[in-house]
Amino acid sequence: MKPSEKTAQVTLVGAGPGSKDLITIGGLRALRNADAVLYDALVDLRLLEEVSDSIPKIYVGKRCGEHSLTQEEINSLLVAYAFSHGHVVRLKGGDPFVFGRSSEEIAHLESMGIPVKVIPGVSSAIAVPSGQGIPMTKRGVASSFWVMTATKRDGSFSEDLELAAKSLATLVILMGVRRITEIARKIGHYRGGLTPIALIQNGAMSNESCIVGTLNDVHSLFTSVDTSKPGVIVVGDVVCEHPSFFEEEVWRVLHSAI
């Protein structure tokens, strides 16, 4: 069938975090049936090998300080490729509805008469800490968790950060690596300095790293962190479940006493 004879449609697919193995069966099936793919920065590029070489694959990723296209330009590309090629897969890292601006894309596509399907993905907010042995909840420790971005569009801290810090919930903060010291200080106003914190970068990839400590340790812990790379910040007593938490804390206490 010629591209012009195909029905315009878009599927928003969550690729999951890091490894290509974390995409869902439904997401992989949609990807293999795509006539064009628009993919984000945090998508495992090996997933593109699931698509024929003849299929257009357009990078539309956004990273800190490196936006290839504006959201409006991405919206226009989705419409253009849907009308010219047929089935377009919009491949997003994690889950499409967790800070993915999917609602904006859906609204624009539907206003142009293009049907949209959403295939959820595994969110980095839960999967990445889980891969390090850090649960979101634990009986007698934490009965809920907040997932948030640290800052708003104008760069100020979200009110939710303060509200969550005042609670007993686990805090999961995305897109906050560059301001992790400020975040720790703000949370420390409401929780003790011995509150555990973890920073996980390159989640679910072969070069994944995880630093654990307490809010008191933030200044020394994260001095060598590459702030150009995204990460998942977890704050709360559940971080104690990380296999090396107590071992590293004991080492730091002994080292400071020498």
CSV table of C-alpha atoms in Angstrom, one decimal:
chain,number,residue,atom,x,y,z
A,1,MET,CA,0.0,0.0,0.0
A,2,LYS,CA,1.3,3.4,-0.9
A,3,PRO,CA,1.9,5.9,2.0
A,4,SER,CA,-0.8,8.2,0.5
A,5,GLU,CA,-3.3,5.4,0.7
A,6,LYS,CA,-2.7,4.7,4.4
A,7,THR,CA,-4.9,6.0,7.2
A,8,ALA,CA,-3.4,8.8,9.3
A,9,GLN,CA,-3.0,7.6,12.9
A,10,VAL,CA,-0.6,8.1,15.8
A,11,THR,CA,0.4,5.8,18.6
A,12,LEU,CA,2.1,7.2,21.7
A,13,VAL,CA,4.3,4.4,23.0
A,14,GLY,CA,6.2,4.3,26.3
A,15,ALA,CA,9.6,2.8,25.7
A,16,GLY,CA,10.3,2.3,29.4
A,17,PRO,CA,13.5,3.4,31.1
A,18,GLY,CA,16.9,2.6,29.8
A,19,SER,CA,17.1,-1.0,28.5
A,20,LYS,CA,15.1,-1.9,25.4
A,21,ASP,CA,13.9,-5.0,27.3
A,22,LEU,CA,11.5,-2.8,29.3
A,23,ILE,CA,9.2,-1.9,26.5
A,24,THR,CA,5.8,-3.7,26.7
A,25,ILE,CA,4.7,-6.3,24.2
A,26,GLY,CA,2.1,-3.9,22.9
A,27,GLY,CA,4.6,-1.1,22.5
A,28,LEU,CA,6.9,-3.4,20.6
A,29,ARG,CA,4.1,-4.6,18.3
A,30,ALA,CA,3.1,-1.0,17.5
A,31,LEU,CA,6.7,-0.1,16.8
A,32,ARG,CA,7.1,-2.9,14.3
A,33,ASN,CA,3.9,-1.8,12.6
A,34,ALA,CA,5.0,1.8,12.3
A,35,ASP,CA,5.2,3.7,9.0
A,36,ALA,CA,7.3,6.5,10.7
A,37,VAL,CA,8.9,6.9,14.1
A,38,LEU,CA,9.5,10.1,16.1
A,39,TYR,CA,11.7,9.2,19.1
A,40,ASP,CA,12.9,10.9,22.2
A,41,ALA,CA,16.4,11.4,23.8
A,42,LEU,CA,16.1,8.8,26.5
A,43,VAL,CA,15.0,5.9,24.3
A,44,ASP,CA,17.3,2.9,23.9
A,45,LEU,CA,18.4,3.3,20.2
A,46,ARG,CA,18.5,-0.5,19.8
A,47,LEU,CA,14.6,-0.3,19.7
A,48,LEU,CA,14.9,1.4,16.3
A,49,GLU,CA,16.5,-1.8,15.0
A,50,GLU,CA,13.0,-3.3,15.3
A,51,VAL,CA,11.8,-1.0,12.5
A,52,SER,CA,12.7,-1.5,8.8
A,53,ASP,CA,15.5,0.6,7.4
A,54,SER,CA,13.1,2.1,4.9
A,55,ILE,CA,10.9,3.6,7.7
A,56,PRO,CA,11.7,7.3,8.6
A,57,LYS,CA,13.1,7.7,12.1
A,58,ILE,CA,13.2,11.3,13.3
A,59,TYR,CA,14.9,12.4,16.5
A,60,VAL,CA,12.9,14.9,18.4
A,61,GLY,CA,14.5,14.6,21.8
A,62,LYS,CA,14.7,17.2,24.5
A,63,ARG,CA,17.7,17.3,26.9
A,64,CYS,CA,18.8,20.0,29.3
A,65,GLY,CA,20.0,22.9,27.1
A,66,GLU,CA,19.7,20.8,23.9
A,67,HIS,CA,16.3,21.0,22.5
A,68,SER,CA,16.3,19.7,18.9
A,69,LEU,CA,12.8,21.0,18.2
A,70,THR,CA,10.1,23.0,20.1
A,71,GLN,CA,7.0,21.2,21.2
A,72,GLU,CA,5.0,23.1,18.5
A,73,GLU,CA,7.4,21.8,15.8
A,74,ILE,CA,7.1,18.3,17.1
A,75,ASN,CA,3.3,18.6,17.0
A,76,SER,CA,3.5,19.7,13.4
A,77,LEU,CA,5.8,16.9,12.4
A,78,LEU,CA,3.5,14.3,13.9
A,79,VAL,CA,0.6,15.7,11.8
A,80,ALA,CA,2.7,15.9,8.6
A,81,TYR,CA,4.1,12.3,8.9
A,82,ALA,CA,0.7,10.9,9.8
A,83,PHE,CA,-0.9,12.4,6.6
A,84,SER,CA,2.1,11.5,4.4
A,85,HIS,CA,3.0,8.1,5.8
A,86,GLY,CA,0.1,6.7,7.8
A,87,HIS,CA,0.8,5.1,11.2
A,88,VAL,CA,3.3,7.2,13.2
A,89,VAL,CA,4.7,5.9,16.4
A,90,ARG,CA,5.7,8.6,18.9
A,91,LEU,CA,8.3,6.8,21.0
A,92,LYS,CA,8.8,8.3,24.5
A,93,GLY,CA,11.1,7.3,27.3
A,94,GLY,CA,9.4,5.9,30.4
A,95,ASP,CA,5.6,6.4,30.3
A,96,PRO,CA,4.1,8.9,27.9
A,97,PHE,CA,2.0,10.5,30.6
A,98,VAL,CA,4.7,11.1,33.2
A,99,PHE,CA,6.2,14.5,32.3
A,100,GLY,CA,6.0,13.6,28.6
A,101,ARG,CA,3.7,16.5,27.4
A,102,SER,CA,1.5,13.8,25.7
A,103,SER,CA,-1.7,15.6,26.4
A,104,GLU,CA,-0.5,18.5,24.3
A,105,GLU,CA,0.4,16.2,21.4
A,106,ILE,CA,-2.9,14.4,21.6
A,107,ALA,CA,-5.0,17.6,21.7
A,108,HIS,CA,-3.1,18.9,18.6
A,109,LEU,CA,-3.5,15.6,16.7
A,110,GLU,CA,-7.2,15.2,17.5
A,111,SER,CA,-7.8,18.8,16.5
A,112,MET,CA,-6.5,17.8,13.0
A,113,GLY,CA,-8.8,14.8,12.9
A,114,ILE,CA,-6.0,12.2,13.6
A,115,PRO,CA,-6.9,9.4,15.9
A,116,VAL,CA,-4.5,8.7,18.7
A,117,LYS,CA,-3.8,5.5,20.7
A,118,VAL,CA,-1.7,5.4,23.9
A,119,ILE,CA,0.3,2.4,25.0
A,120,PRO,CA,1.6,3.0,28.5
A,121,GLY,CA,5.2,2.4,29.4
A,122,VAL,CA,7.1,1.4,32.5
A,123,SER,CA,7.9,4.6,34.4
A,124,SER,CA,11.5,5.4,35.5
A,125,ALA,CA,10.0,6.8,38.6
A,126,ILE,CA,9.2,3.4,39.9
A,127,ALA,CA,11.3,1.0,37.8
A,128,VAL,CA,14.7,2.6,38.2
A,129,PRO,CA,14.6,2.7,42.1
A,130,SER,CA,13.2,-0.9,42.1
A,131,GLY,CA,16.1,-2.1,40.0
A,132,GLN,CA,18.4,-0.8,42.8
A,133,GLY,CA,16.4,-2.6,45.5
A,134,ILE,CA,14.6,0.6,46.7
A,135,PRO,CA,10.9,0.1,47.0
A,136,MET,CA,8.4,3.0,46.9
A,137,THR,CA,6.4,1.7,49.9
A,138,LYS,CA,7.2,-0.7,52.8
A,139,ARG,CA,5.0,-1.8,55.6
A,140,GLY,CA,5.6,0.3,58.7
A,141,VAL,CA,8.0,2.6,56.8
A,142,ALA,CA,6.2,4.4,54.0
A,143,SER,CA,2.6,3.9,52.9
A,144,SER,CA,2.6,6.3,49.9
A,145,PHE,CA,4.9,8.1,47.5
A,146,TRP,CA,5.0,11.3,45.5
A,147,VAL,CA,6.4,11.6,42.0
A,148,MET,CA,7.3,15.1,41.0
A,149,THR,CA,9.5,17.4,39.1
A,150,ALA,CA,11.6,19.7,41.3
A,151,THR,CA,11.0,23.0,39.5
A,152,LYS,CA,8.3,24.8,37.6
A,153,ARG,CA,8.7,26.4,34.2
A,154,ASP,CA,10.0,29.6,35.7
A,155,GLY,CA,12.7,27.8,37.6
A,156,SER,CA,11.1,28.1,41.0
A,157,PHE,CA,10.6,25.1,43.2
A,158,SER,CA,7.2,23.4,43.0
A,159,GLU,CA,4.9,23.8,45.9
A,160,ASP,CA,4.5,20.0,45.8
A,161,LEU,CA,8.1,19.6,46.9
A,162,GLU,CA,7.4,21.4,50.2
A,163,LEU,CA,4.1,19.5,50.7
A,164,ALA,CA,5.7,16.2,50.1
A,165,ALA,CA,8.7,17.0,52.4
A,166,LYS,CA,6.2,17.7,55.2
A,167,SER,CA,4.6,14.3,54.8
A,168,LEU,CA,5.9,10.8,55.6
A,169,ALA,CA,5.8,9.7,52.0
A,170,THR,CA,8.7,8.6,49.8
A,171,LEU,CA,9.8,11.4,47.5
A,172,VAL,CA,10.7,10.6,43.9
A,173,ILE,CA,12.0,13.6,42.0
A,174,LEU,CA,12.6,13.6,38.3
A,175,MET,CA,14.6,16.3,36.4
A,176,GLY,CA,16.2,17.6,39.5
A,177,VAL,CA,19.9,16.5,39.2
A,178,ARG,CA,21.3,20.0,38.6
A,179,ARG,CA,19.7,21.3,41.7
A,180,ILE,CA,20.1,18.3,44.0
A,181,THR,CA,21.9,20.2,46.7
A,182,GLU,CA,19.2,22.9,46.9
A,183,ILE,CA,16.5,20.2,46.8
A,184,ALA,CA,18.2,18.4,49.8
A,185,ARG,CA,18.5,21.6,51.7
A,186,LYS,CA,14.8,22.4,51.2
A,187,ILE,CA,13.6,18.9,52.2
A,188,GLY,CA,16.0,19.1,55.2
A,189,HIS,CA,13.9,22.0,56.6
A,190,TYR,CA,11.1,19.5,57.2
A,191,ARG,CA,12.9,16.2,57.6
A,192,GLY,CA,16.0,15.4,59.6
A,193,GLY,CA,19.5,15.5,58.2
A,194,LEU,CA,19.8,11.7,58.6
A,195,THR,CA,17.0,11.2,56.1
A,196,PRO,CA,18.3,8.8,53.4
A,197,ILE,CA,18.7,10.0,49.8
A,198,ALA,CA,19.6,8.2,46.6
A,199,LEU,CA,20.6,9.4,43.1
A,200,ILE,CA,20.3,6.9,40.3
A,201,GLN,CA,21.6,7.8,36.8
A,202,ASN,CA,21.6,5.9,33.6
A,203,GLY,CA,18.8,3.8,35.0
A,204,ALA,CA,18.3,0.3,33.7
A,205,MET,CA,21.4,0.6,31.5
A,206,SER,CA,24.8,-1.1,31.6
A,207,ASN,CA,26.5,2.0,33.0
A,208,GLU,CA,23.8,2.6,35.7
A,209,SER,CA,25.1,4.3,38.9
A,210,CYS,CA,23.6,4.8,42.3
A,211,ILE,CA,24.8,7.0,45.1
A,212,VAL,CA,23.2,6.6,48.5
A,213,GLY,CA,23.6,8.6,51.7
A,214,THR,CA,21.8,11.1,53.9
A,215,LEU,CA,20.7,14.7,53.4
A,216,ASN,CA,23.6,15.7,55.6
A,217,ASP,CA,26.0,14.1,53.1
A,218,VAL,CA,24.7,15.8,49.9
A,219,HIS,CA,27.5,18.4,49.6
A,220,SER,CA,30.3,15.7,49.7
A,221,LEU,CA,28.3,12.9,48.0
A,222,PHE,CA,27.4,14.6,44.7
A,223,THR,CA,30.4,16.8,44.0
A,224,SER,CA,31.5,14.6,41.1
A,225,VAL,CA,28.0,13.9,39.6
A,226,ASP,CA,27.6,14.7,35.9
A,227,THR,CA,24.7,17.1,36.1
A,228,SER,CA,24.2,17.0,32.3
A,229,LYS,CA,22.8,13.5,32.7
A,230,PRO,CA,19.3,13.0,34.0
A,231,GLY,CA,18.6,10.9,37.1
A,232,VAL,CA,16.0,9.8,39.6
A,233,ILE,CA,16.3,11.2,43.1
A,234,VAL,CA,14.6,9.2,45.9
A,235,VAL,CA,14.3,10.6,49.5
A,236,GLY,CA,12.9,8.6,52.4
A,237,ASP,CA,13.6,5.8,54.8
A,238,VAL,CA,12.9,3.2,52.0
A,239,VAL,CA,16.4,4.1,50.6
A,240,CYS,CA,17.8,2.1,53.6
A,241,GLU,CA,16.7,-1.0,51.6
A,242,HIS,CA,19.5,-0.4,49.2
A,243,PRO,CA,22.0,-3.2,49.7
A,244,SER,CA,24.9,-0.9,50.3
A,245,PHE,CA,23.3,1.9,52.3
A,246,PHE,CA,24.4,0.9,55.8
A,247,GLU,CA,27.8,-0.2,54.6
A,248,GLU,CA,28.5,3.1,53.0
A,249,GLU,CA,27.2,5.1,55.9
A,250,VAL,CA,29.4,3.2,58.3
A,251,TRP,CA,32.4,3.8,56.0
A,252,ARG,CA,31.7,7.5,55.9
A,253,VAL,CA,31.4,7.8,59.7
A,254,LEU,CA,34.6,5.9,60.2
A,255,HIS,CA,36.4,8.0,57.6
A,256,SER,CA,35.3,11.2,59.1
A,257,ALA,CA,36.6,10.1,62.6
A,258,ILE,CA,40.1,9.3,61.3
